[in-house]
Coordinates of C-alpha atoms in Angstrom, one line a residue:
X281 CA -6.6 19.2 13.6
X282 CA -6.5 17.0 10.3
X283 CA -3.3 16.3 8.7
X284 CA -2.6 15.9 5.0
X285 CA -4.0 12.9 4.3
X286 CA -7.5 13.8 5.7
X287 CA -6.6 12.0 9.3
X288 CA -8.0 13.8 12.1
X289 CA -5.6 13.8 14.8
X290 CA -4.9 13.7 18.5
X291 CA -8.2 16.3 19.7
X292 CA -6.7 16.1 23.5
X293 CA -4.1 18.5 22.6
X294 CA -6.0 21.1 20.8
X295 CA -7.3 24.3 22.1
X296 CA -11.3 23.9 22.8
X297 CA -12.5 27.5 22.1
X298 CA -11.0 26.6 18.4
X299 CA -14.5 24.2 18.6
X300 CA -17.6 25.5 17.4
X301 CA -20.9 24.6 18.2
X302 CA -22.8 22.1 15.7
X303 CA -25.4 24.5 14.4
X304 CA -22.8 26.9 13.3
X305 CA -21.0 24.7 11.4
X306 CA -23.8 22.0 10.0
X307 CA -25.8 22.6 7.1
X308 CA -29.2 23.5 8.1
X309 CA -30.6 20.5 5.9
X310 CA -28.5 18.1 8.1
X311 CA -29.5 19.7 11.2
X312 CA -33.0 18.8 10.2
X313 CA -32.3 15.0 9.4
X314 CA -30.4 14.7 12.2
X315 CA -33.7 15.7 14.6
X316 CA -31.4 18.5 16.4
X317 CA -33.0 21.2 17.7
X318 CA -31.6 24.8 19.0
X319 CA -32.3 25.3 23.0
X320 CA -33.9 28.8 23.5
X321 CA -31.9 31.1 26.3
X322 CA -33.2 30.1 29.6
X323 CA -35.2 33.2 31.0
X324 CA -34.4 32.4 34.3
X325 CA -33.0 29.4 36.6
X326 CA -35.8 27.3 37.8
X327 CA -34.4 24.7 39.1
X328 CA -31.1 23.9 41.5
X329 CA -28.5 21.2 40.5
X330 CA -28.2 18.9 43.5
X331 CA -27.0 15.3 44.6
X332 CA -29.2 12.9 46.1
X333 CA -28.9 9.2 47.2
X334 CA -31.8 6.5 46.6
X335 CA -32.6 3.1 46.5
X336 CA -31.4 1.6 43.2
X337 CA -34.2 0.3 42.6
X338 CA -36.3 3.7 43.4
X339 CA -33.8 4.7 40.7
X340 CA -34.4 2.0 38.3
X341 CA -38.2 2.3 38.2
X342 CA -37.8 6.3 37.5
X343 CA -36.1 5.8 34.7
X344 CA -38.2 2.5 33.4
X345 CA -40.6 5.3 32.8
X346 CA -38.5 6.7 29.9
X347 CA -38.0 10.2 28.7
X348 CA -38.6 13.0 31.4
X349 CA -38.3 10.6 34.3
X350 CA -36.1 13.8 36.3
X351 CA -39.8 15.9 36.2
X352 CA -41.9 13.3 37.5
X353 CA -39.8 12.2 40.6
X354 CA -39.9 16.0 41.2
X355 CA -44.3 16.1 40.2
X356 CA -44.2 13.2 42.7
X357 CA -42.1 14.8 45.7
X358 CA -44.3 18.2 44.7
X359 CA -47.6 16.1 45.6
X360 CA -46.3 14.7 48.9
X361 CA -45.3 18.3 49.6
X362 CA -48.1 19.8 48.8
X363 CA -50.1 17.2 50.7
X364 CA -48.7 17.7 53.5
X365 CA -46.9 14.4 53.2
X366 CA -43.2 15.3 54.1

């Protein structure tokens, strides 16, 4: 993957279980300054991939709300539910 004179070269072509995840490879110290964190194993699937369409602007104002935008649309359709709503 890099060539003599330190070049990395043309990644499209090379075979991606030669790749190893960050945290293996980083030193811990860098890990840290770089803010990365490890994601524990998932106990258990809680929630289902899907494909919706909205309103752009429905869309928009979601993710105004920053970070974690994804949970509250789903807090938000939990309360309609819940309510009896929909």
């Amino acid at each position: 993957m890099i060539d003599d004179d330190g070049e990395v070269g043309d990644l499209s072509e090379v075979d991606p279980s030669l790749f190893k995840p960050a945290h293996e490879v980083l030193p811990r110290q860098l890990q840290e300054t770089l803010g990365m964190r490890r994601r524990g194993p998932q106990k258990s699937p809680t929630k289902v991939a899907t494909t919706i369409r909205i309103d752009a602007d429905v869309l928009e104002a979601l993710k105004a709300t920053g970070r974690g935008w994804q949970t509250r649309a789903n807090d938000l359709l939990r309360a309609d539910i819940e309510a009896g709503r929909l």
